[in-house]
PDB file of C-alpha atoms in Angstrom:
ATOM      1  CA  MET A 430      32.849 -76.392  79.633  1.00 62.00           C
ATOM      2  CA  SER A 431      31.754 -75.266  76.190  1.00 84.00           C
ATOM      3  CA  GLU A 432      34.092 -75.923  73.279  1.00 94.00           C
ATOM      4  CA  PRO A 433      37.520 -74.574  74.234  1.00 97.00           C
ATOM      5  CA  LEU A 434      39.131 -71.728  72.372  1.00 98.00           C
ATOM      6  CA  LEU A 435      42.725 -72.169  71.254  1.00 98.00           C
ATOM      7  CA  HIS A 436      45.527 -69.663  70.860  1.00 98.00           C
ATOM      8  CA  LEU A 437      48.942 -70.539  69.436  1.00 97.00           C
ATOM      9  CA  THR A 438      51.827 -68.544  70.876  1.00 96.00           C
ATOM     10  CA  GLU A 439      55.476 -68.560  71.817  1.00 95.00           C
ATOM     11  CA  ARG A 440      56.330 -70.180  75.139  1.00 95.00           C
ATOM     12  CA  SER A 441      58.161 -67.080  76.446  1.00 95.00           C
ATOM     13  CA  LEU A 442      55.056 -64.933  75.861  1.00 96.00           C
ATOM     14  CA  TRP A 443      52.953 -67.402  77.833  1.00 97.00           C
ATOM     15  CA  ASP A 444      55.566 -67.489  80.613  1.00 97.00           C
ATOM     16  CA  ALA A 445      55.443 -63.677  80.833  1.00 97.00           C
ATOM     17  CA  ALA A 446      51.643 -63.786  80.993  1.00 97.00           C
ATOM     18  CA  ARG A 447      51.752 -66.276  83.852  1.00 97.00           C
ATOM     19  CA  ALA A 448      53.926 -63.838  85.783  1.00 96.00           C
ATOM     20  CA  SER A 449      51.558 -60.902  85.154  1.00 96.00           C
ATOM     21  CA  GLY A 450      48.229 -62.774  85.386  1.00 97.00           C
ATOM     22  CA  THR A 451      46.954 -61.853  81.914  1.00 98.00           C
ATOM     23  CA  PHE A 452      47.816 -62.725  78.320  1.00 98.00           C
ATOM     24  CA  GLU A 453      47.581 -59.771  75.926  1.00 98.00           C
ATOM     25  CA  ILE A 454      49.116 -60.908  72.628  1.00 97.00           C
ATOM     26  CA  SER A 455      46.655 -60.849  69.741  1.00 97.00           C
ATOM     27  CA  THR A 456      48.667 -62.737  67.158  1.00 95.00           C
ATOM     28  CA  ARG A 457      52.276 -63.109  66.070  1.00 93.00           C
ATOM     29  CA  GLY A 458      53.919 -59.709  66.444  1.00 92.00           C
ATOM     30  CA  ARG A 459      50.751 -57.826  67.473  1.00 95.00           C
ATOM     31  CA  THR A 460      49.320 -57.002  70.872  1.00 96.00           C
ATOM     32  CA  LEU A 461      45.724 -56.788  72.058  1.00 97.00           C
ATOM     33  CA  GLU A 462      46.120 -53.016  72.214  1.00 97.00           C
ATOM     34  CA  GLU A 463      47.235 -52.852  68.565  1.00 97.00           C
ATOM     35  CA  GLU A 464      44.638 -55.282  67.185  1.00 96.00           C
ATOM     36  CA  GLY A 465      41.647 -54.658  69.470  1.00 97.00           C
ATOM     37  CA  PHE A 466      41.068 -58.347  70.205  1.00 98.00           C
ATOM     38  CA  ILE A 467      42.943 -61.631  70.604  1.00 98.00           C
ATOM     39  CA  HIS A 468      42.762 -64.033  67.670  1.00 97.00           C
ATOM     40  CA  CYS A 469      41.736 -67.582  68.588  1.00 98.00           C
ATOM     41  CA  SER A 470      40.542 -70.686  66.817  1.00 97.00           C
ATOM     42  CA  LEU A 471      38.629 -73.866  67.409  1.00 97.00           C
ATOM     43  CA  ARG A 472      40.498 -77.194  67.334  1.00 96.00           C
ATOM     44  CA  ARG A 473      39.510 -77.928  63.728  1.00 96.00           C
ATOM     45  CA  GLN A 474      40.730 -74.477  62.619  1.00 96.00           C
ATOM     46  CA  LEU A 475      44.105 -74.569  64.363  1.00 95.00           C
ATOM     47  CA  PRO A 476      46.265 -76.340  61.741  1.00 94.00           C
ATOM     48  CA  ALA A 477      45.360 -73.841  58.999  1.00 93.00           C
ATOM     49  CA  VAL A 478      45.783 -70.870  61.340  1.00 93.00           C
ATOM     50  CA  ALA A 479      49.168 -72.176  62.510  1.00 93.00           C
ATOM     51  CA  ALA A 480      50.360 -72.616  58.933  1.00 92.00           C
ATOM     52  CA  MET A 481      49.277 -69.093  58.029  1.00 92.00           C
ATOM     53  CA  VAL A 482      50.597 -67.312  61.137  1.00 92.00           C
ATOM     54  CA  TYR A 483      53.607 -69.428  62.127  1.00 90.00           C
ATOM     55  CA  GLY A 484      54.433 -71.284  58.911  1.00 87.00           C
ATOM     56  CA  SER A 485      57.772 -69.501  58.560  1.00 80.00           C
ATOM     57  CA  TYR A 486      58.514 -69.354  62.288  1.00 84.00           C
ATOM     58  CA  THR A 487      62.138 -70.057  63.187  1.00 81.00           C
ATOM     59  CA  GLY A 488      62.214 -68.354  66.566  1.00 79.00           C
ATOM     60  CA  PRO A 489      64.117 -69.528  69.583  1.00 76.00           C
ATOM     61  CA  ASP A 490      60.966 -70.465  71.540  1.00 78.00           C
ATOM     62  CA  ASP A 491      58.823 -73.532  71.317  1.00 91.00           C
ATOM     63  CA  LEU A 492      55.266 -72.855  70.269  1.00 94.00           C
ATOM     64  CA  VAL A 493      52.447 -73.780  72.633  1.00 96.00           C
ATOM     65  CA  VAL A 494      48.680 -73.976  72.359  1.00 97.00           C
ATOM     66  CA  LEU A 495      46.716 -72.228  75.087  1.00 98.00           C
ATOM     67  CA  VAL A 496      43.479 -74.120  75.710  1.00 98.00           C
ATOM     68  CA  ILE A 497      41.007 -71.558  77.016  1.00 98.00           C
ATOM     69  CA  ASP A 498      37.719 -72.177  78.811  1.00 98.00           C
ATOM     70  CA  PRO A 499      35.461 -69.425  77.419  1.00 97.00           C
ATOM     71  CA  GLU A 500      33.260 -69.603  80.513  1.00 97.00           C
ATOM     72  CA  ARG A 501      36.204 -68.414  82.643  1.00 97.00           C
ATOM     73  CA  LEU A 502      36.820 -65.289  80.560  1.00 98.00           C
ATOM     74  CA  THR A 503      35.631 -61.865  81.681  1.00 97.00           C
ATOM     75  CA  ALA A 504      36.095 -60.368  78.192  1.00 98.00           C
ATOM     76  CA  PRO A 505      33.465 -60.942  75.519  1.00 98.00           C
ATOM     77  CA  VAL A 506      34.010 -63.521  72.778  1.00 98.00           C
ATOM     78  CA  ARG A 507      32.679 -62.892  69.287  1.00 97.00           C
ATOM     79  CA  PHE A 508      32.759 -65.260  66.326  1.00 97.00           C
ATOM     80  CA  GLU A 509      33.605 -63.214  63.261  1.00 97.00           C
ATOM     81  CA  ALA A 510      34.540 -63.835  59.639  1.00 95.00           C
ATOM     82  CA  MET A 511      37.355 -62.062  57.802  1.00 88.00           C
ATOM     83  CA  SER A 512      34.991 -61.540  54.863  1.00 90.00           C
ATOM     84  CA  PRO A 513      31.197 -61.699  54.517  1.00 92.00           C
ATOM     85  CA  GLY A 514      30.053 -65.305  54.429  1.00 92.00           C
ATOM     86  CA  GLY A 515      33.522 -66.576  55.335  1.00 93.00           C
ATOM     87  CA  GLU A 516      34.502 -68.944  58.105  1.00 95.00           C
ATOM     88  CA  GLU A 517      33.996 -67.483  61.562  1.00 97.00           C
ATOM     89  CA  PHE A 518      36.802 -67.466  64.127  1.00 97.00           C
ATOM     90  CA  PRO A 519      36.575 -66.657  67.831  1.00 98.00           C
ATOM     91  CA  HIS A 520      37.971 -63.291  68.905  1.00 98.00           C
ATOM     92  CA  ILE A 521      38.410 -62.330  72.561  1.00 98.00           C
ATOM     93  CA  TYR A 522      37.807 -58.612  73.120  1.00 98.00           C
ATOM     94  CA  GLY A 523      40.040 -58.151  76.144  1.00 98.00           C
ATOM     95  CA  PRO A 524      42.880 -59.834  77.994  1.00 98.00           C
ATOM     96  CA  ILE A 525      42.878 -63.541  78.742  1.00 98.00           C
ATOM     97  CA  GLU A 526      43.185 -64.158  82.467  1.00 98.00           C
ATOM     98  CA  THR A 527      45.689 -66.939  83.029  1.00 98.00           C
ATOM     99  CA  THR A 528      43.079 -68.696  85.169  1.00 98.00           C
ATOM    100  CA  ALA A 529      40.973 -69.147  82.006  1.00 98.00           C
ATOM    101  CA  VAL A 530      43.748 -71.238  80.423  1.00 98.00           C
ATOM    102  CA  VAL A 531      42.953 -74.787  81.478  1.00 98.00           C
ATOM    103  CA  THR A 532      45.949 -76.434  79.846  1.00 97.00           C
ATOM    104  CA  VAL A 533      48.954 -75.637  77.695  1.00 97.00           C
ATOM    105  CA  GLU A 534      49.856 -78.104  74.962  1.00 96.00           C
ATOM    106  CA  PRO A 535      53.073 -78.281  72.997  1.00 93.00           C
ATOM    107  CA  TRP A 536      52.454 -77.441  69.340  1.00 90.00           C
ATOM    108  CA  ASP A 537      53.166 -80.298  66.986  1.00 79.00           C
ATOM    109  CA  PRO A 538      52.969 -79.010  63.411  1.00 74.00           C
ATOM    110  CA  GLN A 539      52.646 -82.613  62.183  1.00 66.00           C
ATOM    111  CA  GLY A 540      49.671 -83.264  64.473  1.00 57.00           C
ATOM    112  CA  THR A 541      46.732 -81.200  65.652  1.00 46.00           C
ATOM    113  CA  GLY A 542      48.288 -79.386  68.550  1.00 44.00           C
ATOM    114  CA  GLY A 543      48.360 -81.865  71.382  1.00 46.00           C
TER     115      GLY A 543
END
């Protein structure tokens, strides 16, 4: 497996995806359809992404990290920067099949996700 892609999400959203077979949430409060892709990160990028996206999160759900095997995806993955010359993050341009998620880790904001 190449380096896994990570996606931080609410447990209830992951549970719903398991029931349907695909995960289609791009980022907190936005769907794949609205955004055009699903935001992901690499392990080293996750703490900063979590702080930015979920830093103020006080929802009822636990947060979980989806660990995705990019080789199991049918949608293309592109590494893109938010600004020219900036750090590149993986974006998945389609739904994530639940079979591409190899493990689900509880999010520990004091640690690195696992």
